[in-house]
Amino acid sequence: MAITLPALPYEANALEPYISANTLGFHYGKHHQTYVTNLNNLIKESELADESLEKIIVAVVNKPEKVGIFNNAAQVWNHTFYWNCMKKGGGGAPSGAIASKITEDFGSFEAFADAFKNAGLTQFGSGWAWLVLEGGKLKITKTANADTPLAHGQKALLTVDVWEHAYYLDYQNKRADYLDIFLKSLVNWDFVNANLKG
Ligand code: MN
């Protein structure tokens, strides 16, 4: 049982004009696919070969000799999660349980949005910004490279990929513009609500 590349939850042009089909084509078809291929090559004929992605990530975290497996497995998981964090016609302020939880834990949606954007903007080099649930509280975090909340016992609710490959074709060096658009026009709050509930 190899790890497979899950289908994108929408057409490659569904997020235009905010994220181009060109970006999604490379990001999903090349980057995400490469993590899947690399992971399968690294785990074949090993005791991890038949495990789920989540089990693989937790099994190799903090094991220096398994860092290649961790990086590729975490990147497979992070990207699948990221695709689901966006939808056509998304973004803006949330509704449902996440809306009241954000007000409760951050004071306001605006305060959350500023903190989330700041996490993405200040992640030096490649990585991810996250909204996670930890000990019943919402928290904003950032992780470097492939690192993922799964490795820290946190429940991921929302992420944005801030590797340059996520935005460079559409926004060049303007990571702040990409983060603004992500919050304004792309976030799939239904997915975030489902994660909060699940
Ligand atoms: Mn990426």
XYZ file of N, CA and C and ligand atoms in Angstrom:
595
model
N 0.844 -1.196 0.000
C 0.000 0.000 0.000
C 0.878 1.244 0.000
N 0.962 1.855 -1.141
C 1.785 3.069 -1.214
C 0.941 4.286 -0.843
N 1.631 5.335 -0.455
C 0.950 6.622 -0.231
C 0.599 7.194 -1.600
N -0.623 7.692 -1.738
C -1.027 8.230 -3.048
C -1.257 9.734 -2.946
N -1.191 10.390 -4.092
C -1.467 11.824 -4.174
C -2.980 11.999 -4.242
N -3.597 12.597 -3.211
C -5.055 12.775 -3.272
C -5.434 13.769 -4.370
N -6.619 13.593 -4.947
C -7.082 14.536 -5.966
C -7.245 15.919 -5.350
N -7.008 16.952 -6.149
C -7.302 18.314 -5.697
C -8.803 18.427 -5.461
N -9.232 19.161 -4.432
C -10.672 19.280 -4.171
C -11.400 20.227 -5.123
N -10.708 20.739 -6.153
C -11.321 21.635 -7.151
C -10.471 21.572 -8.412
N -10.973 22.193 -9.484
C -10.207 22.260 -10.728
C -8.980 23.157 -10.520
N -7.959 22.943 -11.351
C -6.710 23.699 -11.195
C -6.900 25.205 -11.394
N -7.973 25.601 -12.110
C -8.193 27.038 -12.330
C -9.230 27.625 -11.367
N -9.681 26.831 -10.402
C -10.793 27.251 -9.536
C -10.448 28.447 -8.654
N -9.171 28.645 -8.358
C -8.796 29.715 -7.428
C -8.331 30.973 -8.152
N -8.464 30.970 -9.478
C -8.098 32.177 -10.242
C -9.109 33.280 -9.958
N -8.739 34.543 -9.960
C -7.420 35.064 -10.360
C -6.414 35.116 -9.209
N -6.765 34.576 -8.049
C -5.920 34.760 -6.865
C -4.726 33.811 -6.862
N -4.979 32.552 -7.227
C -3.890 31.594 -7.416
C -4.104 30.981 -8.793
N -3.126 31.172 -9.661
C -3.297 30.774 -11.056
C -3.240 29.251 -11.226
N -3.827 28.795 -12.325
C -3.738 27.377 -12.682
C -2.278 26.983 -12.894
N -1.474 27.925 -13.335
C -0.048 27.683 -13.534
C 0.629 27.363 -12.191
N 0.352 28.182 -11.192
C 0.905 27.920 -9.852
C 0.410 26.580 -9.327
N -0.905 26.355 -9.413
C -1.448 25.091 -8.882
C -0.894 23.890 -9.645
N -0.711 24.072 -10.946
C -0.166 22.978 -11.765
C 1.210 22.541 -11.279
N 2.078 23.510 -11.052
C 3.417 23.185 -10.547
C 3.359 22.713 -9.094
N 2.583 23.438 -8.291
C 2.597 23.192 -6.844
C 2.021 21.809 -6.509
N 0.881 21.511 -7.121
C 0.247 20.203 -6.886
C 0.894 19.113 -7.753
N 0.978 19.394 -9.034
C 1.421 18.357 -9.982
C 2.897 18.017 -9.889
N 3.714 18.984 -9.494
C 5.164 18.727 -9.406
C 5.634 18.633 -7.951
N 5.430 19.708 -7.169
C 5.955 19.691 -5.791
C 5.278 18.616 -4.930
N 3.951 18.670 -4.857
C 3.241 17.714 -3.999
C 3.502 16.279 -4.481
N 3.420 16.083 -5.788
C 3.680 14.748 -6.348
C 5.085 14.254 -6.002
N 6.058 15.148 -6.040
C 7.441 14.746 -5.750
C 7.590 14.287 -4.298
N 6.915 14.968 -3.376
C 6.963 14.521 -1.970
C 6.380 13.109 -1.836
N 5.288 12.842 -2.572
C 4.672 11.508 -2.532
C 5.650 10.458 -3.084
N 6.245 10.762 -4.229
C 7.180 9.825 -4.863
C 8.399 9.570 -3.965
N 8.959 10.657 -3.437
C 10.134 10.517 -2.556
C 9.795 9.688 -1.322
N 8.640 9.971 -0.720
C 8.240 9.242 0.484
C 8.116 7.749 0.187
N 7.435 7.413 -0.900
C 7.264 5.990 -1.229
C 8.608 5.307 -1.460
N 9.547 6.014 -2.094
C 10.876 5.435 -2.291
C 11.591 5.212 -0.965
N 11.382 6.131 -0.014
C 12.084 6.032 1.272
C 11.499 4.963 2.187
N 10.210 4.689 2.067
C 9.593 3.735 3.006
C 9.397 2.337 2.419
N 9.629 2.172 1.116
C 9.349 0.857 0.523
C 10.206 -0.226 1.187
N 9.606 -1.358 1.382
C 10.257 -2.508 2.024
C 10.743 -2.195 3.437
N 10.171 -1.158 4.075
C 10.498 -0.884 5.484
C 9.265 -1.171 6.331
N 9.441 -1.080 7.665
C 8.312 -1.345 8.561
C 7.247 -0.259 8.448
N 7.571 0.856 7.759
C 6.597 1.940 7.609
C 5.782 1.822 6.315
N 6.152 0.859 5.475
C 5.575 0.796 4.125
C 4.052 0.688 4.111
N 3.466 0.059 5.130
C 2.017 -0.133 5.121
C 1.281 0.769 6.101
N 1.997 1.735 6.669
C 1.379 2.620 7.659
C 0.677 3.799 6.991
N -0.225 4.414 7.758
C -0.885 5.630 7.263
C 0.101 6.788 7.341
N -0.194 7.822 6.585
C 0.653 9.012 6.575
C 0.829 9.593 7.983
N -0.272 9.693 8.729
C -0.216 10.267 10.071
C 0.689 9.430 10.978
N 0.574 8.110 10.870
C 1.399 7.224 11.710
C 2.874 7.350 11.339
N 3.139 7.485 10.042
C 4.534 7.633 9.597
C 5.139 8.898 10.200
N 4.397 10.006 10.114
C 4.902 11.289 10.618
C 5.238 11.184 12.103
N 4.301 10.648 12.877
C 4.511 10.561 14.324
C 5.634 9.567 14.662
N 5.780 8.519 13.840
C 6.806 7.499 14.115
C 8.226 8.006 13.904
N 8.418 8.980 13.023
C 9.792 9.397 12.693
C 10.157 10.777 13.225
N 9.204 11.433 13.886
C 9.499 12.796 14.356
C 10.661 12.782 15.350
N 11.548 13.759 15.218
C 12.726 13.889 16.085
C 13.703 12.724 15.991
N 13.669 11.990 14.869
C 14.674 10.940 14.664
C 15.584 11.401 13.533
N 16.781 11.898 13.895
C 17.664 12.494 12.877
C 17.925 11.571 11.683
N 18.001 10.261 11.933
C 18.299 9.339 10.829
C 17.093 9.139 9.913
N 15.932 9.618 10.345
C 14.710 9.471 9.535
C 14.197 10.818 9.023
N 15.069 11.833 9.024
C 14.593 13.178 8.702
C 14.049 13.283 7.272
N 14.609 12.495 6.365
C 14.120 12.515 4.981
C 12.691 12.002 4.904
N 12.406 10.958 5.654
C 11.037 10.415 5.690
C 10.111 11.445 6.323
N 10.556 12.050 7.434
C 9.715 13.054 8.091
C 9.397 14.201 7.139
N 10.418 14.742 6.491
C 10.213 15.909 5.622
C 9.225 15.606 4.504
N 9.388 14.481 3.851
C 8.506 14.161 2.722
C 7.103 13.791 3.185
N 6.991 13.027 4.277
C 5.666 12.644 4.787
C 4.905 13.876 5.274
N 5.596 14.736 6.017
C 4.933 15.936 6.535
C 4.519 16.855 5.396
N 5.355 16.961 4.368
C 4.984 17.810 3.231
C 3.800 17.230 2.448
N 3.695 15.915 2.354
C 2.511 15.316 1.710
C 1.273 15.716 2.510
N 1.341 15.556 3.826
C 0.185 15.866 4.679
C -0.141 17.360 4.657
N 0.887 18.198 4.825
C 0.670 19.650 4.870
C 0.000 20.150 3.593
N 0.450 19.650 2.434
C -0.117 20.136 1.167
C -1.560 19.692 0.975
N -1.870 18.443 1.303
C -3.260 17.986 1.188
C -4.158 18.845 2.075
N -3.661 19.142 3.264
C -4.416 19.978 4.204
C -4.596 21.389 3.639
N -3.534 21.936 3.082
C -3.557 23.299 2.513
C -4.564 23.410 1.365
N -4.608 22.440 0.458
C -5.589 22.518 -0.656
C -7.002 22.635 -0.101
N -7.251 21.884 0.957
C -8.604 21.897 1.533
C -8.904 23.180 2.305
N -7.884 23.923 2.659
C -8.071 25.188 3.380
C -8.531 26.315 2.464
N -8.608 26.043 1.142
C -9.017 27.083 0.191
C -10.208 26.591 -0.619
N -11.001 27.553 -1.095
C -12.075 27.226 -2.028
C -12.412 28.451 -2.865
N -13.061 28.180 -3.984
C -13.546 29.279 -4.825
C -14.603 30.043 -4.025
N -14.504 31.369 -4.014
C -15.488 32.169 -3.277
C -15.298 32.129 -1.766
N -14.099 31.735 -1.326
C -13.848 31.667 0.110
C -13.369 32.995 0.681
N -12.832 32.932 1.890
C -12.262 34.104 2.536
C -13.272 34.974 3.236
N -12.778 36.045 3.813
C -13.617 36.946 4.607
C -13.808 36.388 6.002
N -14.712 37.008 6.737
C -14.935 36.587 8.121
C -15.697 35.269 8.148
N -15.382 34.384 9.101
C -16.054 33.085 9.177
C -17.437 33.178 9.819
N -18.170 32.087 9.727
C -19.396 31.955 10.517
C -19.280 30.637 11.280
N -20.298 30.296 12.043
C -20.287 29.030 12.762
C -19.408 29.058 13.991
N -19.088 27.864 14.474
C -18.377 27.729 15.753
C -17.014 28.411 15.741
N -16.333 28.369 14.581
C -14.990 28.970 14.540
C -15.067 30.481 14.734
N -16.160 31.093 14.274
C -16.306 32.547 14.419
C -16.341 32.941 15.893
N -17.158 32.249 16.677
C -17.241 32.626 18.099
C -15.977 32.244 18.851
N -15.361 31.128 18.441
C -14.112 30.698 19.103
C -12.976 31.701 18.823
N -12.936 32.229 17.612
C -11.915 33.236 17.272
C -12.120 34.493 18.113
N -13.367 34.945 18.236
C -13.653 36.130 19.060
C -13.276 35.871 20.512
N -13.598 34.667 20.981
C -13.301 34.295 22.370
C -11.788 34.294 22.644
N -11.020 33.717 21.731
C -9.592 33.505 22.012
C -8.677 34.619 21.499
N -9.124 35.387 20.494
C -8.269 36.461 19.960
C -8.849 37.856 20.191
N -10.085 37.942 20.650
C -10.701 39.252 20.863
C -11.575 39.685 19.701
N -11.072 39.490 18.466
C -11.851 39.845 17.276
C -11.284 39.112 16.071
N -12.074 39.068 14.990
C -11.576 38.459 13.751
C -10.385 39.244 13.224
N -10.444 40.581 13.341
C -9.354 41.431 12.844
C -8.046 41.112 13.585
N -8.147 40.908 14.890
C -6.943 40.587 15.675
C -6.371 39.233 15.242
N -7.276 38.261 14.997
C -6.827 36.971 14.493
C -6.145 37.140 13.141
N -6.793 37.874 12.227
C -6.271 38.023 10.860
C -4.887 38.677 10.881
N -4.722 39.709 11.710
C -3.415 40.372 11.818
C -2.350 39.405 12.325
N -2.691 38.621 13.334
C -1.712 37.700 13.931
C -1.365 36.561 12.960
N -2.370 36.075 12.234
C -2.134 34.986 11.281
C -1.236 35.477 10.146
N -1.558 36.659 9.637
C -0.766 37.244 8.559
C 0.663 37.501 9.010
N 0.796 37.997 10.221
C 2.115 38.281 10.762
C 2.954 37.004 10.900
N 2.298 35.912 11.283
C 3.024 34.639 11.393
C 3.557 34.217 10.020
N 2.729 34.366 8.994
C 3.157 34.003 7.641
C 4.261 34.898 7.119
N 4.149 36.158 7.480
C 5.105 37.155 6.991
C 6.463 37.015 7.666
N 6.467 36.615 8.923
C 7.707 36.572 9.692
C 8.333 35.176 9.731
N 7.710 34.202 9.056
C 8.374 32.900 8.934
C 9.564 33.098 7.998
N 10.762 33.078 8.540
C 11.953 33.361 7.747
C 12.265 32.161 6.853
N 12.294 32.399 5.553
C 12.523 31.299 4.620
C 11.256 30.501 4.421
N 11.399 29.217 4.123
C 10.257 28.374 3.772
C 9.518 27.874 5.003
N 8.223 27.696 4.870
C 7.459 27.147 5.985
C 5.979 27.384 5.849
N 5.303 27.402 6.988
C 3.849 27.426 7.038
C 3.383 28.277 8.216
N 2.238 28.943 8.058
C 1.555 29.567 9.206
C 0.305 28.746 9.476
N -0.043 28.632 10.759
C -1.133 27.729 11.168
C -2.067 28.372 12.175
N -3.314 27.972 12.121
C -4.232 28.137 13.241
C -4.419 26.731 13.792
N -4.092 26.544 15.073
C -4.192 25.218 15.686
C -5.027 25.295 16.952
N -5.443 24.125 17.394
C -6.126 24.004 18.676
C -5.181 23.245 19.604
N -4.921 23.843 20.759
C -4.015 23.202 21.727
C -4.584 23.440 23.122
N -4.856 22.370 23.824
C -5.425 22.485 25.170
C -6.739 23.250 25.171
N -7.535 23.070 24.126
C -8.839 23.711 24.050
C -8.819 25.171 23.613
N -7.616 25.697 23.348
C -7.474 27.108 22.937
C -6.953 27.210 21.514
N -7.437 28.213 20.799
C -6.883 28.508 19.483
C -5.524 29.170 19.655
N -4.630 28.850 18.728
C -3.285 29.395 18.802
C -2.761 29.558 17.379
N -2.014 30.608 17.136
C -1.372 30.792 15.837
C 0.086 30.395 15.964
N 0.549 29.580 15.031
C 1.941 29.146 15.066
C 2.527 29.274 13.671
N 3.842 29.151 13.581
C 4.497 29.031 12.286
C 5.496 27.906 12.391
N 5.688 27.196 11.285
C 6.641 26.093 11.280
C 7.586 26.272 10.099
N 8.809 25.786 10.258
C 9.811 25.913 9.208
C 9.807 24.677 8.312
N 10.038 24.900 7.045
C 10.202 23.816 6.070
C 9.016 22.864 6.102
N 9.215 21.589 6.486
C 8.126 20.610 6.462
C 7.414 20.484 7.797
N 7.934 21.110 8.823
C 7.404 20.880 10.178
C 5.897 21.141 10.225
N 5.220 20.388 11.093
C 3.765 20.319 11.059
C 3.202 20.200 12.475
N 2.005 20.739 12.734
C 1.420 20.636 14.083
C 1.286 19.192 14.581
N 1.135 18.235 13.657
C 1.030 16.827 14.045
C 2.231 16.381 14.869
N 3.377 16.998 14.604
C 4.605 16.631 15.300
C 4.675 17.262 16.683
N 3.723 18.151 16.985
C 3.756 18.871 18.260
C 2.501 18.632 19.092
N 1.746 17.610 18.735
C 0.539 17.285 19.485
C -0.556 18.336 19.372
N -0.495 19.154 18.323
C -1.526 20.183 18.119
C -2.472 19.744 17.014
N -3.713 20.215 17.090
C -4.701 19.913 16.062
C -4.723 21.063 15.054
N -4.377 20.760 13.817
C -4.361 21.787 12.772
C -5.781 22.140 12.353
N -6.057 23.445 12.246
C -7.375 23.902 11.785
C -7.287 24.608 10.439
N -6.198 25.365 10.231
C -6.034 26.174 9.007
C -4.546 26.360 8.760
N -4.158 26.332 7.488
C -2.764 26.652 7.185
C -2.652 27.446 5.903
N -1.542 28.179 5.802
C -1.156 28.790 4.536
C 0.312 28.447 4.287
N 0.572 28.013 3.064
C 1.921 27.643 2.634
C 2.668 28.929 2.295
N 3.798 29.180 2.973
C 4.574 30.372 2.631
C 5.931 30.031 1.998
N 6.073 28.801 1.507
C 7.216 28.505 0.633
C 7.060 29.399 -0.613
N 8.156 29.861 -1.158
C 8.040 30.736 -2.344
C 7.308 30.052 -3.490
N 7.410 28.727 -3.606
C 6.746 28.047 -4.724
C 5.222 28.210 -4.658
N 4.694 28.570 -3.485
C 3.244 28.729 -3.326
C 2.738 30.019 -3.963
N 3.607 31.029 -4.054
C 3.101 32.340 -4.491
C 3.967 33.075 -5.496
N 5.170 32.588 -5.769
C 6.115 33.406 -6.531
C 5.663 33.699 -7.957
N 5.042 32.738 -8.623
C 4.597 32.966 -10.005
C 3.505 34.035 -10.068
N 2.684 34.119 -9.029
C 1.559 35.068 -9.028
C 1.874 36.379 -8.314
N 2.708 36.333 -7.287
C 2.938 37.526 -6.452
C 4.411 37.918 -6.371
N 5.292 37.170 -7.034
C 6.741 37.378 -6.938
C 7.150 37.461 -5.462
N 7.852 38.522 -5.085
C 8.356 38.600 -3.706
C 7.319 39.126 -2.706
N 6.106 39.427 -3.163
C 5.140 40.120 -2.298
C 4.315 39.131 -1.462
N 4.969 38.519 -0.499
C 4.305 37.526 0.342
C 3.117 38.137 1.088
N 3.239 39.400 1.493
C 2.153 40.063 2.232
C 0.879 40.131 1.389
N 1.014 40.391 0.088
C -0.163 40.466 -0.797
C -0.843 39.104 -0.898
N -0.016 38.059 -1.018
C -0.546 36.680 -1.070
C -1.308 36.344 0.215
N -0.759 36.747 1.357
C -1.419 36.462 2.640
C -2.725 37.251 2.778
N -2.725 38.497 2.304
C -3.960 39.304 2.315
C -5.057 38.627 1.496
N -4.699 38.217 0.289
C -5.660 37.577 -0.618
C -6.137 36.247 -0.049
N -5.221 35.497 0.553
C -5.585 34.211 1.157
C -6.719 34.418 2.161
N -6.569 35.415 3.042
C -7.594 35.661 4.070
C -8.856 36.286 3.475
N -8.680 37.154 2.515
C -9.813 37.902 1.950
C -10.647 37.065 0.978
N -9.993 36.187 0.214
C -10.705 35.570 -0.915
C -10.567 34.059 -1.043
N -9.837 33.405 -0.159
C -9.575 31.979 -0.388
C -9.930 31.026 0.764
N -9.892 31.468 1.991
C -10.050 30.522 3.116
C -11.384 29.772 3.051
N -11.295 28.476 3.190
C -12.490 27.618 3.246
C -12.869 27.415 4.722
N -13.719 28.309 5.226
C -14.077 28.256 6.647
C -14.917 27.026 6.982
N -15.594 26.435 5.981
C -16.332 25.185 6.232
C -15.358 24.085 6.665
N -14.210 24.037 5.996
C -13.185 23.050 6.340
C -12.638 23.320 7.742
N -12.412 24.585 8.065
C -11.895 24.948 9.389
C -12.914 24.562 10.465
N -14.176 24.849 10.198
C -15.233 24.454 11.146
C -15.291 22.944 11.323
N -15.141 22.210 10.230
C -15.156 20.743 10.308
C -13.977 20.238 11.127
N -12.821 20.872 10.965
C -11.642 20.464 11.753
C -11.834 20.744 13.239
N -12.459 21.892 13.526
C -12.703 22.267 14.913
C -13.645 21.266 15.592
N -14.611 20.802 14.826
C -15.639 19.890 15.328
C -15.095 18.459 15.436
N -14.257 18.089 14.470
C -13.822 16.689 14.328
C -12.807 16.240 15.351
Mn 4.144 23.999 -1.047
